Amino acid sequence: MNALLICPAERPNVPALGKFMPLVNLRICGKPLLFYWLEFLSMRGATNVQELAADRPHLVRQLVGDGSRW
């Protein structure tokens, strides 16, 4: 199964949270928010996940790597 994750660039209600890193890289209970979505998709059978990140995509790519963890 293929999946597409759209990582928002701007969130007007929480502008301070995305000041230093993309919102999907923010840690919640010790894990980046993006990890929760990748774990959910892998449990649902996704084998190919594309992330569409407009806000500092190099940091998102650095966090996820090649995705072999999932």
Coordinates of N, CA, C and O in Angstrom, one line a residue:
M1 N 0.8 -1.2 0.0 CA 0.0 0.0 0.0 C 0.9 1.2 0.0 O 1.9 1.3 0.7
N2 N 0.5 2.2 -0.8 CA 1.2 3.5 -0.8 C 0.4 4.5 0.0 O -0.8 4.4 0.2
A3 N 1.2 5.5 0.5 CA 0.6 6.6 1.3 C 1.3 7.9 1.1 O 2.5 7.9 0.7
L4 N 0.6 9.0 1.3 CA 1.2 10.3 1.1 C 0.9 11.1 2.4 O -0.3 11.2 2.8
L5 N 1.9 11.6 3.1 CA 1.8 12.4 4.2 C 2.1 13.8 3.8 O 3.2 14.1 3.3
I6 N 1.1 14.7 4.1 CA 1.3 16.1 3.8 C 1.7 16.8 5.1 O 0.9 16.9 6.0
C7 N 2.9 17.4 5.1 CA 3.4 18.0 6.3 C 3.2 19.5 6.1 O 3.8 20.1 5.3
P8 N 2.3 20.2 6.9 CA 2.0 21.6 6.7 C 3.2 22.5 7.0 O 4.0 22.2 7.9
A9 N 3.3 23.6 6.2 CA 4.4 24.5 6.4 C 4.1 25.6 7.5 O 4.9 26.0 8.2
E10 N 2.8 26.0 7.5 CA 2.4 27.0 8.4 C 1.2 26.6 9.2 O 0.3 26.1 8.6
R11 N 1.1 27.0 10.4 CA -0.1 26.8 11.2 C -0.3 28.1 12.0 O 0.4 28.4 12.9
P12 N -1.2 28.9 11.5 CA -1.4 30.2 12.1 C -1.8 30.2 13.6 O -1.5 31.2 14.3
N13 N -2.3 29.2 14.1 CA -2.7 29.1 15.5 C -1.5 28.8 16.4 O -1.6 29.1 17.6
V14 N -0.4 28.3 15.9 CA 0.7 28.0 16.7 C 2.0 28.4 16.0 O 2.9 27.6 15.8
P15 N 2.2 29.7 15.7 CA 3.4 30.1 14.9 C 4.7 29.9 15.7 O 5.7 29.6 15.1
A16 N 4.6 30.0 17.0 CA 5.9 29.9 17.8 C 6.4 28.5 17.8 O 7.6 28.3 17.9
L17 N 5.6 27.5 17.7 CA 6.0 26.1 17.7 C 6.9 25.7 16.5 O 7.8 24.9 16.6
G18 N 6.6 26.3 15.4 CA 7.4 26.0 14.2 C 8.5 27.0 13.9 O 9.0 27.0 12.8
K19 N 8.9 27.7 14.9 CA 9.9 28.7 14.7 C 11.3 28.1 14.4 O 12.0 28.6 13.5
F20 N 11.7 27.1 15.1 CA 13.0 26.6 15.0 C 13.1 25.3 14.3 O 14.2 24.8 13.9
M21 N 12.0 24.6 14.0 CA 12.0 23.3 13.3 C 10.6 23.1 12.7 O 9.7 23.8 13.1
P22 N 10.5 22.3 11.7 CA 9.2 22.0 11.1 C 8.3 21.4 12.2 O 8.7 20.7 13.1
L23 N 7.0 21.7 12.1 CA 6.0 21.2 13.1 C 6.0 19.7 13.2 O 5.9 19.1 14.3
V24 N 6.3 19.0 12.1 CA 6.2 17.5 12.2 C 7.5 16.9 12.9 O 7.5 15.8 13.4
N25 N 8.5 17.7 13.1 CA 9.7 17.3 13.9 C 9.5 17.6 15.4 O 10.4 17.1 16.2
L26 N 8.5 18.3 15.8 CA 8.3 18.5 17.2 C 8.1 17.3 18.0 O 7.3 16.4 17.6
R27 N 8.7 17.2 19.1 CA 8.5 15.9 20.0 C 7.3 16.0 20.9 O 7.0 17.0 21.5
I28 N 6.5 15.0 20.8 CA 5.4 14.8 21.7 C 5.6 13.5 22.5 O 5.7 12.4 21.8
C29 N 5.6 13.6 23.8 CA 5.9 12.4 24.6 C 7.2 11.7 24.2 O 7.2 10.4 24.1
G30 N 8.2 12.4 23.8 CA 9.5 11.9 23.5 C 9.7 11.5 22.0 O 10.8 11.1 21.7
K31 N 8.7 11.5 21.2 CA 8.9 11.1 19.8 C 8.4 12.3 18.9 O 7.4 12.9 19.2
P32 N 9.1 12.4 17.7 CA 8.6 13.4 16.8 C 7.2 13.1 16.3 O 6.8 11.9 16.1
L33 N 6.4 14.1 16.1 CA 5.0 13.9 15.6 C 4.9 13.0 14.3 O 4.1 12.1 14.2
L34 N 5.9 13.2 13.4 CA 5.9 12.4 12.2 C 6.1 10.9 12.5 O 5.5 10.1 11.7
F35 N 6.8 10.5 13.5 CA 7.0 9.1 13.8 C 5.6 8.4 14.2 O 5.4 7.3 13.8
Y36 N 4.8 9.2 14.8 CA 3.5 8.6 15.2 C 2.7 8.2 13.9 O 2.1 7.2 13.8
W37 N 2.7 9.1 12.9 CA 2.0 8.9 11.7 C 2.7 7.8 10.9 O 2.0 6.9 10.3
L38 N 4.0 7.7 10.8 CA 4.7 6.6 10.1 C 4.4 5.3 10.8 O 4.2 4.3 10.1
E39 N 4.4 5.2 12.1 CA 4.1 4.0 12.8 C 2.6 3.5 12.5 O 2.4 2.4 12.2
F40 N 1.7 4.5 12.5 CA 0.3 4.2 12.2 C 0.2 3.6 10.8 O -0.5 2.6 10.6
L41 N 0.8 4.3 9.8 CA 0.7 3.8 8.4 C 1.4 2.5 8.2 O 0.9 1.6 7.5
S42 N 2.5 2.2 8.9 CA 3.1 0.9 8.8 C 2.3 -0.2 9.4 O 2.2 -1.3 8.8
M43 N 1.6 0.1 10.5 CA 0.7 -0.9 11.1 C -0.5 -1.2 10.2 O -1.1 -2.3 10.2
R44 N -0.9 -0.2 9.4 CA -2.0 -0.4 8.5 C -1.6 -1.0 7.2 O -2.4 -1.2 6.3
G45 N -0.3 -1.3 7.0 CA 0.1 -2.0 5.8 C 0.8 -1.2 4.8 O 1.1 -1.7 3.7
A46 N 1.1 0.1 5.1 CA 1.8 0.9 4.1 C 3.3 0.5 3.9 O 4.0 0.2 4.9
T47 N 3.7 0.3 2.7 CA 5.1 -0.1 2.4 C 5.8 1.0 1.7 O 7.1 0.9 1.7
N48 N 5.1 2.0 1.2 CA 5.8 3.1 0.5 C 5.1 4.4 1.0 O 3.9 4.6 0.6
V49 N 5.8 5.2 1.7 CA 5.2 6.5 2.2 C 6.0 7.6 1.7 O 7.3 7.6 1.8
Q50 N 5.4 8.5 1.0 CA 6.0 9.8 0.6 C 5.6 10.9 1.5 O 4.4 11.0 1.8
E51 N 6.6 11.7 1.9 CA 6.3 12.9 2.7 C 6.4 14.1 1.8 O 7.4 14.3 1.1
L52 N 5.4 14.9 1.9 CA 5.4 16.2 1.1 C 5.6 17.3 2.2 O 4.6 17.7 2.9
A53 N 6.8 17.8 2.3 CA 7.2 18.8 3.3 C 7.7 20.0 2.6 O 8.7 20.0 1.9
A54 N 7.0 21.1 2.9 CA 7.4 22.4 2.3 C 8.3 23.2 3.2 O 9.0 24.1 2.8
D55 N 8.1 23.0 4.5 CA 8.9 23.7 5.5 C 10.2 23.0 5.9 O 10.1 21.9 6.6
R56 N 11.3 23.5 5.5 CA 12.6 22.9 5.8 C 12.6 21.4 5.5 O 12.9 20.6 6.5
P57 N 12.4 21.0 4.3 CA 12.3 19.5 4.0 C 13.6 18.8 4.3 O 13.6 17.6 4.6
H58 N 14.8 19.5 4.3 CA 16.0 18.8 4.6 C 16.0 18.3 6.1 O 16.6 17.2 6.3
L59 N 15.4 19.0 7.0 CA 15.3 18.5 8.4 C 14.4 17.4 8.5 O 14.6 16.5 9.3
V60 N 13.3 17.3 7.7 CA 12.4 16.2 7.8 C 13.1 15.0 7.2 O 13.0 13.9 7.8
R61 N 13.8 15.2 6.1 CA 14.5 14.1 5.5 C 15.6 13.5 6.4 O 15.8 12.3 6.5
Q62 N 16.3 14.4 7.1 CA 17.3 14.0 8.1 C 16.7 13.2 9.2 O 17.3 12.2 9.7
L63 N 15.5 13.6 9.7 CA 14.9 12.9 10.8 C 14.4 11.5 10.4 O 14.7 10.5 11.1
V64 N 13.9 11.3 9.2 CA 13.3 10.1 8.8 C 14.3 9.1 8.1 O 14.3 7.9 8.3
G65 N 15.3 9.7 7.5 CA 16.3 8.9 6.8 C 15.7 8.1 5.6 O 14.8 8.7 4.9
D66 N 16.1 6.9 5.5 CA 15.5 6.1 4.4 C 14.2 5.4 4.7 O 13.6 4.7 3.9
G67 N 13.8 5.5 6.0 CA 12.5 5.0 6.4 C 12.5 3.5 6.8 O 11.5 2.9 7.1
S68 N 13.7 2.9 6.8 CA 13.8 1.4 7.0 C 13.4 1.1 8.5 O 13.0 -0.1 8.7
R69 N 13.4 2.1 9.3 CA 13.0 1.8 10.7 C 11.5 1.3 10.8 O 11.1 0.6 11.7
W70 N 10.7 1.8 9.8 CA 9.3 1.4 9.8 C 9.0 0.3 8.9 O 8.0 -0.2 8.8

